Amino acid sequence: MRCEECEILISACADDELSGTERTEMLAHICQCESCHRLYEDILVLHRNITTALREPMETPDLVSPVTARVIYHSRARFTWAWAAALALFIVFGYVIHKPAPQIKPAPVVVSTRPQPKPVVKHPRVLPSQTMVATPAPKHVTVQPAPKRIALYVRPPKTKHSVRVPKQYDIDSPIAMDTAEVVVEYSDMGLAAGHAADLSAPVPVAGPGQRVITTSETTIVNGKKTERMCYRVVDNDDKETSTQGETNETP
Amino acid sequence: MLSDQQIIGQVIKGKAEMFGELVARYQTPVFRLAFSILADRAEAEDAAQEVFIRAYSKLSSYTDSGKFWGWLRRITVNICLDKIRPYTVISLDDVNEIPAQSGDSVYESVACSTEATELRETIYQLPPAYRSVIVLKYLEDMNYAEIAEMLGESIPNVRVRIHRAKKMLRERMKVCAQ
């Protein structure tokens, strides 16, 4: 073992930080090396002197007053911040709770017995929407005085958007009307325009001796595309008895 | 007399003024440790105050698994090392700057130094990186593994650094004696 290596071991030995093997090697070396033996004795004395010097009584400043003052200040500040945070949370939570939910107007279903001159598209600015109007026969068409029975089937839409139908119109149940003047209007606030066709329009059902004539018309007004489907129930002898329209609007 | 745990419990419950009792108990060891590492009285006083403030702010995270002083000592060392951090980077080549040991014994110079203050002043003149390990070893009586863990270094590195610190002390004390 060289003396440089032994010096490190001597320092660690004085601190009682040597393993058994290292201690044996160090002791074997200092028994043969006079300078390292003298160093070992010096280190032991230095060890004691350092401990004594560092643990000598020392004048300590008073820390109680300044620290306590700062601690109490921090405590009050923390208390204030806690209250402020709680108040802010309360306000935000209260706003979220009492925030008015977006109102979805139910789609009106209007059944009118008044004659209408032409099909009217309700709520043209609400997109997407679907308006279906069943109108009576044009003026030039003679309506049979005897009431015709028109069965309307209102089926639930196949999209996730619901079409609100008043309860008096049961789903999937035929609605018997004793008049040919029927206006049925559908409106769906959240329905995409492309899905408008998914709605099941009330389609007149031809009765005995009748047939249904379907026509379509597409118009573009102010960039708004409107598709109007017309269903006409006519007698086999070509007398019109009912007209029903379906209008799909696409922006 | 309330124990540390009882005082801590009351402080956590909101009695901040009770923390002054803990300060009174530990201000001497905290200041001594801070002063020994920083070797500057004003800086040590600031550090000691910072130690107690940080201890108060983190008191809720203190677990009674160990002694309160051990927890407080770690905070003290961390704060003091943060202050001397720019000076603690030491290259292994620095040992070459230490004068080679002469064959003369320094036993007498150390032994005759009855003024422990003189040795303490010599310790304070050591570079911070050497001074900190000497303080942790001989003031706090920590072993090499604890020092290495606290300083984030390896045990062999701590061993070498303590050896070099002692070597510097012996050289400087010998110069003073002459």
Short mmCIF file of C-alpha atoms in Angstrom, two decimals:
data_model
loop_
_atom_site.label_atom_id
_atom_site.label_comp_id
_atom_site.label_asym_id
_atom_site.label_seq_id
_atom_site.Cartn_x
_atom_site.Cartn_y
_atom_site.Cartn_z
CA MET A 1 0.00 0.00 0.00
CA ARG A 2 1.28 3.42 -0.90
CA CYS A 3 1.33 6.23 1.68
CA GLU A 4 -1.14 8.33 -0.35
CA GLU A 5 -3.67 5.53 -0.19
CA CYS A 6 -2.97 4.99 3.49
CA GLU A 7 -3.64 8.64 4.32
CA ILE A 8 -7.25 8.35 3.16
CA LEU A 9 -7.68 5.17 5.16
CA ILE A 10 -6.17 6.81 8.23
CA SER A 11 -8.67 9.64 8.01
CA ALA A 12 -11.56 7.21 7.62
CA CYS A 13 -10.20 5.02 10.44
CA ALA A 14 -10.25 7.97 12.83
CA ASP A 15 -13.90 8.44 11.89
CA ASP A 16 -14.58 4.72 12.41
CA GLU A 17 -15.62 4.35 8.79
CA LEU A 18 -13.32 1.52 7.70
CA SER A 19 -14.20 -2.04 6.89
CA GLY A 20 -12.33 -4.87 8.57
CA THR A 21 -10.10 -5.56 5.58
CA GLU A 22 -9.21 -1.91 5.06
CA ARG A 23 -8.46 -1.50 8.74
CA THR A 24 -6.14 -4.50 8.73
CA GLU A 25 -4.29 -3.24 5.68
CA MET A 26 -3.93 0.24 7.14
CA LEU A 27 -2.63 -1.02 10.50
CA ALA A 28 -0.14 -3.25 8.71
CA HIS A 29 1.13 -0.26 6.76
CA ILE A 30 1.49 2.17 9.67
CA CYS A 31 3.38 -0.42 11.63
CA GLN A 32 6.03 -0.29 8.93
CA CYS A 33 5.80 3.40 7.93
CA GLU A 34 6.87 5.91 10.54
CA SER A 35 5.44 8.99 8.79
CA CYS A 36 2.05 7.36 8.36
CA HIS A 37 2.10 6.29 11.99
CA ARG A 38 2.78 9.89 13.02
CA LEU A 39 0.00 11.05 10.71
CA TYR A 40 -2.38 8.61 12.33
CA GLU A 41 -1.67 10.07 15.79
CA ASP A 42 -2.07 13.61 14.46
CA ILE A 43 -5.38 12.79 12.87
CA LEU A 44 -6.73 11.33 16.11
CA VAL A 45 -5.87 14.54 17.98
CA LEU A 46 -7.25 16.69 15.18
CA HIS A 47 -10.45 14.69 15.31
CA ARG A 48 -10.93 15.51 18.98
CA ASN A 49 -10.01 19.16 18.53
CA ILE A 50 -12.39 19.70 15.65
CA THR A 51 -15.27 18.25 17.64
CA THR A 52 -14.42 20.45 20.61
CA ALA A 53 -14.01 23.58 18.51
CA LEU A 54 -17.27 23.18 16.65
CA ARG A 55 -19.26 22.46 19.80
CA GLU A 56 -17.89 25.36 21.74
CA PRO A 57 -20.61 27.55 23.29
CA MET A 58 -21.82 30.13 20.86
CA GLU A 59 -23.86 33.25 21.26
CA THR A 60 -27.17 32.64 19.57
CA PRO A 61 -29.36 35.49 18.40
CA ASP A 62 -32.98 35.58 19.45
CA LEU A 63 -34.97 33.98 16.68
CA VAL A 64 -38.21 33.49 18.58
CA SER A 65 -39.62 36.97 18.13
CA PRO A 66 -38.94 37.48 14.41
CA VAL A 67 -39.86 33.93 13.48
CA THR A 68 -43.07 33.98 15.51
CA ALA A 69 -44.07 37.28 13.96
CA ARG A 70 -43.48 35.95 10.47
CA VAL A 71 -45.26 32.71 11.27
CA ILE A 72 -48.35 34.52 12.56
CA TYR A 73 -48.29 36.77 9.51
CA HIS A 74 -48.08 33.72 7.22
CA SER A 75 -50.85 32.06 9.17
CA ARG A 76 -53.19 35.02 8.76
CA ALA A 77 -52.28 35.39 5.10
CA ARG A 78 -52.95 31.71 4.56
CA PHE A 79 -56.28 32.06 6.38
CA THR A 80 -57.23 35.02 4.23
CA TRP A 81 -56.27 33.25 1.03
CA ALA A 82 -58.19 30.19 2.10
CA TRP A 83 -61.31 32.26 2.61
CA ALA A 84 -60.81 34.07 -0.67
CA ALA A 85 -60.37 30.78 -2.50
CA ALA A 86 -63.45 29.33 -0.82
CA LEU A 87 -65.49 32.40 -1.75
CA ALA A 88 -64.30 32.23 -5.35
CA LEU A 89 -65.18 28.56 -5.52
CA PHE A 90 -68.59 29.29 -4.04
CA ILE A 91 -69.28 31.96 -6.63
CA VAL A 92 -68.14 29.81 -9.53
CA PHE A 93 -70.04 26.80 -8.25
CA GLY A 94 -73.16 28.86 -7.71
CA TYR A 95 -72.95 30.26 -11.22
CA VAL A 96 -72.56 26.78 -12.68
CA ILE A 97 -75.48 25.47 -10.68
CA HIS A 98 -77.82 28.32 -11.51
CA LYS A 99 -76.70 28.83 -15.07
CA PRO A 100 -79.83 28.72 -17.26
CA ALA A 101 -79.79 25.65 -19.41
CA PRO A 102 -80.22 26.18 -23.12
CA GLN A 103 -83.88 25.89 -23.83
CA ILE A 104 -84.94 23.58 -26.60
CA LYS A 105 -88.29 24.58 -27.84
CA PRO A 106 -90.51 21.65 -28.56
CA ALA A 107 -91.38 21.28 -32.10
CA PRO A 108 -94.85 22.61 -32.52
CA VAL A 109 -97.36 20.39 -34.05
CA VAL A 110 -100.11 22.50 -35.41
CA VAL A 111 -103.28 21.09 -36.67
CA SER A 112 -105.27 23.70 -38.41
CA THR A 113 -108.61 23.42 -40.04
CA ARG A 114 -108.34 26.72 -41.84
CA PRO A 115 -107.60 26.63 -45.51
CA GLN A 116 -104.16 27.91 -46.38
CA PRO A 117 -103.40 29.48 -49.72
CA LYS A 118 -99.97 28.00 -50.05
CA PRO A 119 -97.49 26.02 -47.99
CA VAL A 120 -95.78 28.11 -45.35
CA VAL A 121 -92.33 27.34 -44.04
CA LYS A 122 -92.23 28.10 -40.34
CA HIS A 123 -89.08 29.36 -38.62
CA PRO A 124 -87.01 29.79 -41.75
CA ARG A 125 -83.94 30.98 -39.82
CA VAL A 126 -83.70 28.02 -37.51
CA LEU A 127 -81.19 25.61 -38.92
CA PRO A 128 -81.45 22.85 -39.48
CA SER A 129 -85.13 22.44 -39.51
CA GLN A 130 -87.69 20.51 -41.23
CA THR A 131 -91.13 21.75 -41.90
CA MET A 132 -93.78 19.64 -43.33
CA VAL A 133 -97.05 21.08 -44.23
CA ALA A 134 -100.06 19.23 -45.24
CA THR A 135 -102.22 21.62 -47.07
CA PRO A 136 -105.60 21.29 -48.51
CA ALA A 137 -106.07 21.05 -52.13
CA PRO A 138 -105.49 24.16 -54.16
CA LYS A 139 -108.41 26.42 -54.68
CA HIS A 140 -109.02 25.22 -58.09
CA VAL A 141 -109.46 21.75 -56.78
CA THR A 142 -112.85 20.91 -55.56
CA VAL A 143 -112.70 19.31 -52.20
CA GLN A 144 -115.17 16.65 -51.65
CA PRO A 145 -117.72 17.73 -49.09
CA ALA A 146 -117.58 14.39 -47.49
CA PRO A 147 -114.69 14.22 -45.09
CA LYS A 148 -111.89 12.04 -46.13
CA ARG A 149 -109.94 10.08 -43.66
CA ILE A 150 -106.27 10.69 -43.85
CA ALA A 151 -104.08 8.56 -41.69
CA LEU A 152 -100.82 10.14 -40.57
CA TYR A 153 -98.11 7.94 -39.26
CA VAL A 154 -95.67 9.80 -37.06
CA ARG A 155 -92.69 7.57 -36.52
CA PRO A 156 -89.78 8.38 -34.28
CA PRO A 157 -86.74 9.76 -36.07
CA LYS A 158 -83.79 7.47 -36.58
CA THR A 159 -81.31 10.09 -35.47
CA LYS A 160 -80.29 10.83 -31.93
CA HIS A 161 -81.97 14.18 -32.20
CA SER A 162 -85.47 13.98 -31.03
CA VAL A 163 -88.45 15.52 -32.61
CA ARG A 164 -90.87 16.52 -29.98
CA VAL A 165 -94.31 15.35 -30.80
CA PRO A 166 -97.21 16.27 -28.58
CA LYS A 167 -98.59 13.45 -26.61
CA GLN A 168 -101.86 13.46 -28.36
CA TYR A 169 -100.03 12.06 -31.36
CA ASP A 170 -98.93 8.66 -30.33
CA ILE A 171 -95.86 7.35 -31.94
CA ASP A 172 -96.41 4.77 -34.56
CA SER A 173 -100.11 5.04 -34.26
CA PRO A 174 -102.29 6.24 -37.07
CA ILE A 175 -103.96 9.55 -36.60
CA ALA A 176 -107.31 9.67 -38.16
CA MET A 177 -108.37 13.05 -39.37
CA ASP A 178 -111.82 13.85 -40.45
CA THR A 179 -110.76 16.69 -42.65
CA ALA A 180 -108.55 17.16 -45.60
CA GLU A 181 -107.00 20.35 -44.20
CA VAL A 182 -104.06 19.15 -42.25
CA VAL A 183 -100.95 21.11 -41.44
CA VAL A 184 -98.22 19.22 -39.65
CA GLU A 185 -95.08 21.12 -38.87
CA TYR A 186 -91.88 19.56 -37.60
CA SER A 187 -88.95 21.41 -36.29
CA ASP A 188 -85.74 20.11 -34.84
CA MET A 189 -83.35 22.64 -33.41
CA GLY A 190 -80.31 20.44 -33.23
CA LEU A 191 -80.72 18.37 -36.29
CA ALA A 192 -78.12 18.60 -38.97
CA ALA A 193 -79.37 19.51 -42.36
CA GLY A 194 -78.06 16.35 -43.90
CA HIS A 195 -80.05 14.30 -41.47
CA ALA A 196 -83.30 15.98 -42.19
CA ALA A 197 -84.29 13.21 -44.50
CA ASP A 198 -84.06 10.78 -41.60
CA LEU A 199 -87.19 12.22 -40.19
CA SER A 200 -90.19 10.24 -40.99
CA ALA A 201 -92.62 12.54 -42.60
CA PRO A 202 -96.25 11.95 -42.15
CA VAL A 203 -97.20 10.39 -45.38
CA PRO A 204 -100.81 10.21 -46.33
CA VAL A 205 -102.07 6.73 -46.80
CA ALA A 206 -104.24 6.09 -49.72
CA GLY A 207 -107.59 4.79 -48.83
CA PRO A 208 -109.78 2.52 -50.84
CA GLY A 209 -110.13 3.86 -54.31
CA GLN A 210 -107.30 6.39 -53.79
CA ARG A 211 -103.64 6.72 -54.68
CA VAL A 212 -100.72 8.91 -53.55
CA ILE A 213 -98.85 11.16 -55.96
CA THR A 214 -95.40 12.31 -54.81
CA THR A 215 -93.67 15.37 -56.27
CA SER A 216 -90.52 17.20 -55.19
CA GLU A 217 -89.43 20.80 -55.62
CA THR A 218 -86.09 22.42 -54.82
CA THR A 219 -85.63 26.16 -54.36
CA ILE A 220 -82.67 28.24 -53.26
CA VAL A 221 -83.43 31.51 -51.48
CA ASN A 222 -80.63 33.60 -49.95
CA GLY A 223 -78.31 30.65 -50.10
CA LYS A 224 -80.80 28.44 -48.28
CA LYS A 225 -81.75 25.33 -50.07
CA THR A 226 -85.27 24.16 -49.54
CA GLU A 227 -86.57 20.84 -50.63
CA ARG A 228 -90.24 20.38 -50.60
CA MET A 229 -91.83 17.03 -50.91
CA CYS A 230 -95.49 16.94 -51.78
CA TYR A 231 -97.72 14.02 -51.34
CA ARG A 232 -101.09 14.13 -52.90
CA VAL A 233 -103.85 11.72 -52.25
CA VAL A 234 -106.08 11.53 -55.18
CA ASP A 235 -108.93 9.35 -56.11
CA ASN A 236 -108.37 6.92 -58.79
CA ASP A 237 -110.49 9.15 -60.99
CA ASP A 238 -107.78 11.89 -60.53
CA LYS A 239 -109.71 14.00 -58.03
CA GLU A 240 -107.34 15.49 -55.49
CA THR A 241 -108.40 15.05 -51.93
CA SER A 242 -105.34 15.94 -49.97
CA THR A 243 -101.98 17.53 -50.32
CA GLN A 244 -99.20 17.10 -47.90
CA GLY A 245 -95.79 18.63 -48.17
CA GLU A 246 -92.46 17.91 -46.63
CA THR A 247 -89.81 20.54 -46.74
CA ASN A 248 -86.16 20.03 -46.01
CA GLU A 249 -84.07 23.11 -45.63
CA THR A 250 -80.37 23.05 -46.17
CA PRO A 251 -78.26 26.13 -45.62
CA MET B 1 -43.88 20.46 29.41
CA LEU B 2 -45.28 19.64 26.02
CA SER B 3 -43.39 17.32 23.70
CA ASP B 4 -42.44 18.29 20.18
CA GLN B 5 -45.24 16.19 18.78
CA GLN B 6 -47.83 17.84 20.99
CA ILE B 7 -46.65 21.30 20.01
CA ILE B 8 -46.65 20.36 16.33
CA GLY B 9 -50.16 19.03 16.67
CA GLN B 10 -51.38 22.28 18.18
CA VAL B 11 -49.61 24.35 15.53
CA ILE B 12 -51.21 22.30 12.77
CA LYS B 13 -54.59 22.83 14.41
CA GLY B 14 -54.12 26.56 14.05
CA LYS B 15 -52.22 27.77 17.12
CA ALA B 16 -49.44 29.45 15.19
CA GLU B 17 -48.11 31.17 18.30
CA MET B 18 -47.16 27.76 19.72
CA PHE B 19 -44.52 27.48 17.02
CA GLY B 20 -42.45 29.94 19.03
CA GLU B 21 -41.93 27.19 21.57
CA LEU B 22 -40.30 25.01 18.95
CA VAL B 23 -38.15 27.92 17.81
CA ALA B 24 -36.96 28.49 21.36
CA ARG B 25 -35.98 24.84 21.69
CA TYR B 26 -34.10 24.48 18.44
CA GLN B 27 -32.79 27.94 17.64
CA THR B 28 -29.35 27.22 19.13
CA PRO B 29 -28.57 24.00 17.18
CA VAL B 30 -30.08 25.42 14.01
CA PHE B 31 -28.07 28.62 14.24
CA ARG B 32 -24.90 26.76 15.19
CA LEU B 33 -25.23 24.42 12.23
CA ALA B 34 -26.04 27.26 9.86
CA PHE B 35 -23.18 29.36 11.14
CA SER B 36 -20.73 26.46 10.93
CA ILE B 37 -21.60 25.81 7.32
CA LEU B 38 -21.95 29.42 6.17
CA ALA B 39 -19.23 30.93 8.38
CA ASP B 40 -21.08 34.22 8.39
CA ARG B 41 -23.16 35.38 11.34
CA ALA B 42 -25.64 37.59 9.50
CA GLU B 43 -26.13 35.04 6.77
CA ALA B 44 -26.54 32.30 9.33
CA GLU B 45 -29.20 34.30 11.16
CA ASP B 46 -31.13 34.80 7.93
CA ALA B 47 -30.77 31.13 7.11
CA ALA B 48 -31.95 30.09 10.57
CA GLN B 49 -35.08 32.21 10.22
CA GLU B 50 -35.68 30.76 6.79
CA VAL B 51 -35.31 27.28 8.24
CA PHE B 52 -38.07 27.83 10.77
CA ILE B 53 -40.36 29.52 8.27
CA ARG B 54 -39.93 26.66 5.83
CA ALA B 55 -40.43 24.16 8.63
CA TYR B 56 -43.66 25.91 9.58
CA SER B 57 -44.96 25.91 6.02
CA LYS B 58 -44.17 22.21 5.61
CA LEU B 59 -45.15 21.16 9.11
CA SER B 60 -48.19 19.28 7.87
CA SER B 61 -45.92 17.02 5.81
CA TYR B 62 -43.78 16.14 8.83
CA THR B 63 -44.34 12.62 10.02
CA ASP B 64 -43.40 11.61 13.51
CA SER B 65 -41.50 8.58 12.23
CA GLY B 66 -38.22 10.30 13.10
CA LYS B 67 -36.95 12.91 15.47
CA PHE B 68 -37.99 16.46 14.82
CA TRP B 69 -34.40 17.60 14.99
CA GLY B 70 -33.41 15.23 12.20
CA TRP B 71 -36.10 16.71 10.00
CA LEU B 72 -35.14 20.24 10.97
CA ARG B 73 -31.45 19.51 10.41
CA ARG B 74 -32.13 18.35 6.88
CA ILE B 75 -33.97 21.60 6.16
CA THR B 76 -31.10 23.57 7.65
CA VAL B 77 -28.47 21.80 5.58
CA ASN B 78 -30.49 22.16 2.41
CA ILE B 79 -30.97 25.88 2.91
CA CYS B 80 -27.32 26.43 3.78
CA LEU B 81 -26.13 24.35 0.83
CA ASP B 82 -28.37 26.38 -1.44
CA LYS B 83 -26.56 29.47 -0.24
CA ILE B 84 -23.08 28.05 -0.75
CA ARG B 85 -23.97 25.97 -3.82
CA PRO B 86 -22.06 28.18 -6.25
CA TYR B 87 -18.90 27.48 -4.29
CA THR B 88 -19.32 23.75 -3.72
CA VAL B 89 -18.27 22.54 -7.13
CA ILE B 90 -14.90 20.97 -6.54
CA SER B 91 -12.79 19.19 -9.06
CA LEU B 92 -10.85 16.14 -8.08
CA ASP B 93 -7.79 17.99 -9.34
CA ASP B 94 -8.16 20.49 -6.55
CA VAL B 95 -6.19 18.20 -4.29
CA ASN B 96 -3.09 19.18 -6.23
CA GLU B 97 -3.49 22.69 -4.95
CA ILE B 98 -3.06 21.47 -1.40
CA PRO B 99 0.55 21.67 -0.32
CA ALA B 100 2.18 18.34 0.04
CA GLN B 101 2.48 17.02 3.55
CA SER B 102 5.83 17.55 5.07
CA GLY B 103 7.48 15.11 7.35
CA ASP B 104 7.16 17.39 10.38
CA SER B 105 4.61 16.44 12.96
CA VAL B 106 1.78 18.86 13.56
CA TYR B 107 0.74 17.09 16.66
CA GLU B 108 2.24 19.70 18.86
CA SER B 109 0.81 22.60 16.94
CA VAL B 110 -2.68 21.17 17.22
CA ALA B 111 -2.29 20.07 20.77
CA CYS B 112 -0.86 23.39 21.84
CA SER B 113 -3.71 25.22 20.26
CA THR B 114 -5.61 25.58 23.46
CA GLU B 115 -7.78 28.16 21.86
CA ALA B 116 -10.46 26.08 20.24
CA THR B 117 -11.70 29.28 18.71
CA GLU B 118 -8.58 29.42 16.60
CA LEU B 119 -9.26 26.00 15.15
CA ARG B 120 -12.88 26.93 14.61
CA GLU B 121 -11.86 30.04 12.71
CA THR B 122 -9.58 27.85 10.63
CA ILE B 123 -12.48 25.58 9.84
CA TYR B 124 -14.55 28.57 8.79
CA GLN B 125 -11.81 29.54 6.38
CA LEU B 126 -12.06 26.24 4.55
CA PRO B 127 -13.78 26.21 1.17
CA PRO B 128 -17.53 25.68 1.68
CA ALA B 129 -17.52 22.23 0.11
CA TYR B 130 -14.90 21.00 2.61
CA ARG B 131 -16.32 22.95 5.51
CA SER B 132 -19.78 21.46 5.08
CA VAL B 133 -18.60 17.86 5.29
CA ILE B 134 -16.44 18.64 8.32
CA VAL B 135 -19.38 20.28 10.07
CA LEU B 136 -21.77 17.45 9.27
CA LYS B 137 -19.23 14.89 10.46
CA TYR B 138 -17.90 16.49 13.62
CA LEU B 139 -20.69 18.80 14.72
CA GLU B 140 -23.67 16.68 13.78
CA ASP B 141 -21.85 13.36 14.21
CA MET B 142 -23.25 11.99 10.98
CA ASN B 143 -21.61 9.00 9.33
CA TYR B 144 -20.31 9.00 5.77
CA ALA B 145 -23.43 7.35 4.39
CA GLU B 146 -25.73 9.96 5.95
CA ILE B 147 -23.54 12.79 4.69
CA ALA B 148 -23.43 11.30 1.21
CA GLU B 149 -27.19 10.91 1.18
CA MET B 150 -27.76 14.45 2.39
CA LEU B 151 -25.31 15.99 -0.06
CA GLY B 152 -26.31 13.74 -2.93
CA GLU B 153 -22.85 12.33 -3.41
CA SER B 154 -21.16 8.96 -3.20
CA ILE B 155 -19.62 7.64 0.02
CA PRO B 156 -16.08 7.40 -1.47
CA ASN B 157 -16.36 11.00 -2.57
CA VAL B 158 -17.34 12.05 0.95
CA ARG B 159 -14.46 10.05 2.38
CA VAL B 160 -11.95 11.71 0.08
CA ARG B 161 -13.40 15.16 0.73
CA ILE B 162 -13.14 14.74 4.50
CA HIS B 163 -9.58 13.53 4.15
CA ARG B 164 -8.67 16.56 2.07
CA ALA B 165 -10.38 18.89 4.55
CA LYS B 166 -8.38 17.43 7.41
CA LYS B 167 -5.23 17.73 5.37
CA MET B 168 -5.93 21.41 4.74
CA LEU B 169 -6.65 21.97 8.42
CA ARG B 170 -3.40 20.35 9.46
CA GLU B 171 -1.46 22.46 7.01
CA ARG B 172 -3.08 25.71 8.05
CA MET B 173 -2.78 24.98 11.74
CA LYS B 174 0.88 24.23 11.20
CA VAL B 175 1.33 27.57 9.48
CA CYS B 176 -0.45 29.33 12.33
CA ALA B 177 1.76 27.61 14.86
CA GLN B 178 4.84 28.77 13.02
#
